Tab-separated table of C-alpha atoms in Angstrom:
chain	number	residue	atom	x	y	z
A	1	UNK	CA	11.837	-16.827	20.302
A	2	UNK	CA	14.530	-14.752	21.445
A	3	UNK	CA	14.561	-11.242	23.200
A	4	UNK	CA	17.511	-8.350	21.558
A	5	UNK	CA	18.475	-6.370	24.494
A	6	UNK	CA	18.339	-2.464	24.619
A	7	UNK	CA	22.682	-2.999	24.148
A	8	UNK	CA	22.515	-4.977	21.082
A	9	UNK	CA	19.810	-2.563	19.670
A	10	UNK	CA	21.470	0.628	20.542
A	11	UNK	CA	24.964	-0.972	18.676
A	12	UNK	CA	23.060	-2.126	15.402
A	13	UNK	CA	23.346	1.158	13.532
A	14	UNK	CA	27.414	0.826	14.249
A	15	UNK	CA	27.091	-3.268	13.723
A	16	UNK	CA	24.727	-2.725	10.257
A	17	UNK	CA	27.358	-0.428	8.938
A	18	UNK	CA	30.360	-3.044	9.593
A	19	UNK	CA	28.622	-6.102	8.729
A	20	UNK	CA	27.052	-3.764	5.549
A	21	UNK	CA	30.551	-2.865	4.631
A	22	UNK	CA	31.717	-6.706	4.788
A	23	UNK	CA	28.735	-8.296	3.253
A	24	UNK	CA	29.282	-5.898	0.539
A	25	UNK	CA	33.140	-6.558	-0.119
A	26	UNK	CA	31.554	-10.381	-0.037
A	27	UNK	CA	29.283	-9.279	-3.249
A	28	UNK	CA	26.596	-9.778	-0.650
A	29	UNK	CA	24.040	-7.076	-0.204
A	30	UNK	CA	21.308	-7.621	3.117
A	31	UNK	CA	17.364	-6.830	2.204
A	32	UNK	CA	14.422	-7.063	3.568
A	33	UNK	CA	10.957	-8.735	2.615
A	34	UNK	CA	8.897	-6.417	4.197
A	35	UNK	CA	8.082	-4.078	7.190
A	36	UNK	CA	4.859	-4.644	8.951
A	37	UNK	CA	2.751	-2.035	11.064
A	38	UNK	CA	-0.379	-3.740	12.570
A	39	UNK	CA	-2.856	-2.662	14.961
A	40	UNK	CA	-4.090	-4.413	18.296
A	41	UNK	CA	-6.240	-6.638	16.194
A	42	UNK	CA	-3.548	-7.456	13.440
A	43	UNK	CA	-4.935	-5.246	11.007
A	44	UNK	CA	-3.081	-3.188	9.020
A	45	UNK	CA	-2.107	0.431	9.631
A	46	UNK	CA	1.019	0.465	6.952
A	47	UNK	CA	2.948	-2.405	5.218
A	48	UNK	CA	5.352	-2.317	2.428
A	49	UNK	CA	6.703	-5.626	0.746
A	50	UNK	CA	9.779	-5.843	-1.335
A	51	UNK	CA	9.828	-9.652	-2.076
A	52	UNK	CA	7.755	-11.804	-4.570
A	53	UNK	CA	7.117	-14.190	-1.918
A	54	UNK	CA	3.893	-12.990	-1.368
A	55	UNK	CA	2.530	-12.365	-4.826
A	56	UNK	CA	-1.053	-11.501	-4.352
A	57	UNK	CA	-2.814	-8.980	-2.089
A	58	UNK	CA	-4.635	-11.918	-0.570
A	59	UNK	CA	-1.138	-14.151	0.084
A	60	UNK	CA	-0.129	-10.802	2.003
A	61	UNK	CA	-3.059	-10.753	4.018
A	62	UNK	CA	-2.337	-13.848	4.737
A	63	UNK	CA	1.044	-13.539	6.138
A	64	UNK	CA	0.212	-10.211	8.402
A	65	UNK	CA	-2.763	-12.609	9.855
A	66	UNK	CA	-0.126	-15.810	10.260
A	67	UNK	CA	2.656	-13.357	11.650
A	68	UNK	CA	0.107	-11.216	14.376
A	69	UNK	CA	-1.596	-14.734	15.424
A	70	UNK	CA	2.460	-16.760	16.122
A	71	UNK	CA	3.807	-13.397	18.293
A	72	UNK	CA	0.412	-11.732	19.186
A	73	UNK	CA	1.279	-13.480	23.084
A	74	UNK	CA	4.802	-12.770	23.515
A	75	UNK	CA	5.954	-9.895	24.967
A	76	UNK	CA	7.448	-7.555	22.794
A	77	UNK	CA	7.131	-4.418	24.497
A	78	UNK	CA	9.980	-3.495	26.672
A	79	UNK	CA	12.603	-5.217	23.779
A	80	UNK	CA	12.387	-6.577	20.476
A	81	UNK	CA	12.054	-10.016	19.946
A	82	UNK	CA	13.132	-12.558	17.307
A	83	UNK	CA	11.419	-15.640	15.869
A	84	UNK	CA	11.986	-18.166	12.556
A	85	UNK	CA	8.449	-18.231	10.747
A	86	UNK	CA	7.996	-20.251	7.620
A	87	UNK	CA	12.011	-20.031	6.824
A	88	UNK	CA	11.833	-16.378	7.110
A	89	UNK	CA	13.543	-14.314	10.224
A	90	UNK	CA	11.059	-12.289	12.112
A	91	UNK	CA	12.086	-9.380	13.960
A	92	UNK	CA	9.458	-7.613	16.419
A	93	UNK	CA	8.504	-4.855	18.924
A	94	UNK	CA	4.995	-3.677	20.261
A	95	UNK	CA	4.026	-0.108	21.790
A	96	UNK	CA	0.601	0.667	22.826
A	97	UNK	CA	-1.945	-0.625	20.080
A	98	UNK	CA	0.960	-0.799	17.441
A	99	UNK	CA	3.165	-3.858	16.474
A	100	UNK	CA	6.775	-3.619	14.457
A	101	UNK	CA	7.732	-6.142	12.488
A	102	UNK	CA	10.466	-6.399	9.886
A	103	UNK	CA	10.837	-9.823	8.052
A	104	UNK	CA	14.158	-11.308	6.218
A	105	UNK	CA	15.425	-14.249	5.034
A	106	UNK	CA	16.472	-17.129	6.936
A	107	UNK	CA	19.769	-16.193	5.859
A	108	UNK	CA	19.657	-12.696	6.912
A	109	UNK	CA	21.767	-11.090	9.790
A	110	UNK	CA	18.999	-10.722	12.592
A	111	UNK	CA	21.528	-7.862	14.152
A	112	UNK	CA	21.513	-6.324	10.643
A	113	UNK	CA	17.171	-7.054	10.636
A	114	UNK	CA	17.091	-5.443	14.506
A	115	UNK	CA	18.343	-1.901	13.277
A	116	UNK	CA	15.946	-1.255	10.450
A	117	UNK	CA	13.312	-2.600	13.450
A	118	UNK	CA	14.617	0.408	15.626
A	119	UNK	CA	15.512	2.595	12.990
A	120	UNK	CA	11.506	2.080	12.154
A	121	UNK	CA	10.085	2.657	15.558
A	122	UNK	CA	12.586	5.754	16.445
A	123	UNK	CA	11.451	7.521	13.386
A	124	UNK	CA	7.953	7.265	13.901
A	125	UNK	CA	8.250	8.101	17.629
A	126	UNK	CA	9.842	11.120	16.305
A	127	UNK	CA	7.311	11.991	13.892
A	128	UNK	CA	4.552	11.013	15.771
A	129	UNK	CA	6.025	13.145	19.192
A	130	UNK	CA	6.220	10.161	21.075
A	131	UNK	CA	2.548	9.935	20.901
A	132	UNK	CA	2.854	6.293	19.428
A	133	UNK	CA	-0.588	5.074	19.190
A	134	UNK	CA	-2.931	3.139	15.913
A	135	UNK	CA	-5.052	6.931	15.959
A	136	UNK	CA	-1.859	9.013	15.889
A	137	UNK	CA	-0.480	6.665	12.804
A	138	UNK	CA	-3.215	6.866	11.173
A	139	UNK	CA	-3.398	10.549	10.962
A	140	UNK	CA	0.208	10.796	9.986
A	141	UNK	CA	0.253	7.525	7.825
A	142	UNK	CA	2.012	10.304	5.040
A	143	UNK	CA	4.776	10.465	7.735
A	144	UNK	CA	5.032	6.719	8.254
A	145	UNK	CA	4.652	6.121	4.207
A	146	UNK	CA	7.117	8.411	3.724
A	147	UNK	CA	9.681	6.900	6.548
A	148	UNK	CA	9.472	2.935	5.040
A	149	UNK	CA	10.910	4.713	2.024
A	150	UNK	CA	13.891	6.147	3.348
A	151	UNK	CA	14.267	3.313	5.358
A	152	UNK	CA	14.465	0.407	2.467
A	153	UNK	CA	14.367	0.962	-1.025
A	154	UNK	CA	13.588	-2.429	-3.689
A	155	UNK	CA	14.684	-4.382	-0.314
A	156	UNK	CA	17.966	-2.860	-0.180
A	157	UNK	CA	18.529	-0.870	3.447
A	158	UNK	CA	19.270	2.773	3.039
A	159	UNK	CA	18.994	4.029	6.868
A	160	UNK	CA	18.452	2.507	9.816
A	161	UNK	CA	19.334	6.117	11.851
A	162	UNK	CA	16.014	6.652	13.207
A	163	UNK	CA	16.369	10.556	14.053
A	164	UNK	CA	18.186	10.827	10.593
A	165	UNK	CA	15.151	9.165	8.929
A	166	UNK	CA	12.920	11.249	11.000
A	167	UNK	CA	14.626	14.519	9.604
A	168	UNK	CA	14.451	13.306	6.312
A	169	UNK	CA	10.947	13.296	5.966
A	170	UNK	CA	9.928	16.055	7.727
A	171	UNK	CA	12.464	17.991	5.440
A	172	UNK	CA	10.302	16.684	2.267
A	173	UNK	CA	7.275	17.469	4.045
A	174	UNK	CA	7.845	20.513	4.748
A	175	UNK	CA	10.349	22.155	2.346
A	176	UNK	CA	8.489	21.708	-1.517
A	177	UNK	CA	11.472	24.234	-3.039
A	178	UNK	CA	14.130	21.163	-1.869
A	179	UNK	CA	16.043	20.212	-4.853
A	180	UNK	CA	14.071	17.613	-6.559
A	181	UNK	CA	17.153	14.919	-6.056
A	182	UNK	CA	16.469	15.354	-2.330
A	183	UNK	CA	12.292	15.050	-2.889
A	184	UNK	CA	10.501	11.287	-3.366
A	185	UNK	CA	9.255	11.248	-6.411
A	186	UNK	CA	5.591	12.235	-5.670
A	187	UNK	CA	6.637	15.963	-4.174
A	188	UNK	CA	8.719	15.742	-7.433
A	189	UNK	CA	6.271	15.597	-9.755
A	190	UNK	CA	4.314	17.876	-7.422
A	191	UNK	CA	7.133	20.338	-7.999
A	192	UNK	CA	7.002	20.091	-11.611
A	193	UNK	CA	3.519	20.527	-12.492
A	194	UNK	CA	3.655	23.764	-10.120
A	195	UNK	CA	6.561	24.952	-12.017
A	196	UNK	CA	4.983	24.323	-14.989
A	197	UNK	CA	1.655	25.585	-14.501
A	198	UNK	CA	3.659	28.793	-13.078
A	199	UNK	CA	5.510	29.080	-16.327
A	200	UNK	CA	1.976	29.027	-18.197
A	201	UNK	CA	0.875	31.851	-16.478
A	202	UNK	CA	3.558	34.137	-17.105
């Protein structure tokens, strides 16, 4: 297992852009398998997967209970940490009762893995006003929900700018008149059906 320093993770936003940029010029395109967050007990508080790896609710279980047991003793909470778990790269970081993960490829750019990692955690410090904790998630688990989708999209990264992300979905949460290209779809059709009902009644 190996540590990233605060350096490398305060570059990776700069470093995911370049390497993004390259990879892309390459006909390459990084993505991610899934983003993890566990409680205490390696439970889960929210998880989104974007890989067939894991095809049934059970297999996913699985793999949260598998991932929490093989990093559950490391220490993860003043930097991230790395590890290579059943040919798939495993980037992690722990606060309080909560733990991070992000999972790639074996292939994948752990540099590239690392920002969506802090991108993740800096967004729902934000959110959660620094009051990271499994009760605080829980009652903002809209917030979080609504962060892992600006983060990744179908696996492909889309920000890993944690007070960017932040803004963005406080900006949806708050602001139902936003245009609807700048709403997830939910709040869209949310927006609709007011409209529409509105229009009925006139």
């Amino acid at each position: 297992m190996a540590r990233i320093s605060k350096l490398e993770t305060t570059n990776t936003h700069c470093i995911f852009l370049l390497l993004s940029l390259d990879m892309a010029s390459n006909g390459l395109c990084p993505s991610i398998k899934n983003i993890l967050l566990l409680d205490s007990e390696g439970k889960r508080v929210a998880v989104k997967y974007y890989s067939d790896d894991w095809p049934t609710n059970s297999s996913k279980l699985a793999f949260e209970k598998f991932v929490f047991t093989k990093t559950v003793k490391t220490n993860a909470r003043t930097e991230a940490e790395i590890t290579l778990l059943e040919n798939n790269i495993i980037v992690y970081k722990f606060v309080q009762d909560l733990h991070f993960f992000v999972t790639g490829g074996d292939d994948e750019n752990e540099l590239i893995l690392a920002s969506v990692l802090q991108g993740f955690f800096d967004a729902v410090t934000l959110l959660l006003r620094s009051n990271v904790d499994k009760g605080e998630a829980l009652e903002n688990l809209d917030l979080i929900l609504l962060c892992l989708d600006e983060i990744v999209d179908g696996g492909i990264i889309l920000e890993t700018n944690g007070p960017l992300i932040a803004e963005k979905v406080t900006s949806h949460n708050m602001d139902a008149d936003a245009p609807l290209s700048e709403q997830t779809l939910t709040q869209a059709w949310a927006t609709a059906r007011d409209t529409f009902t509105r229009t009925l009644l006139t």
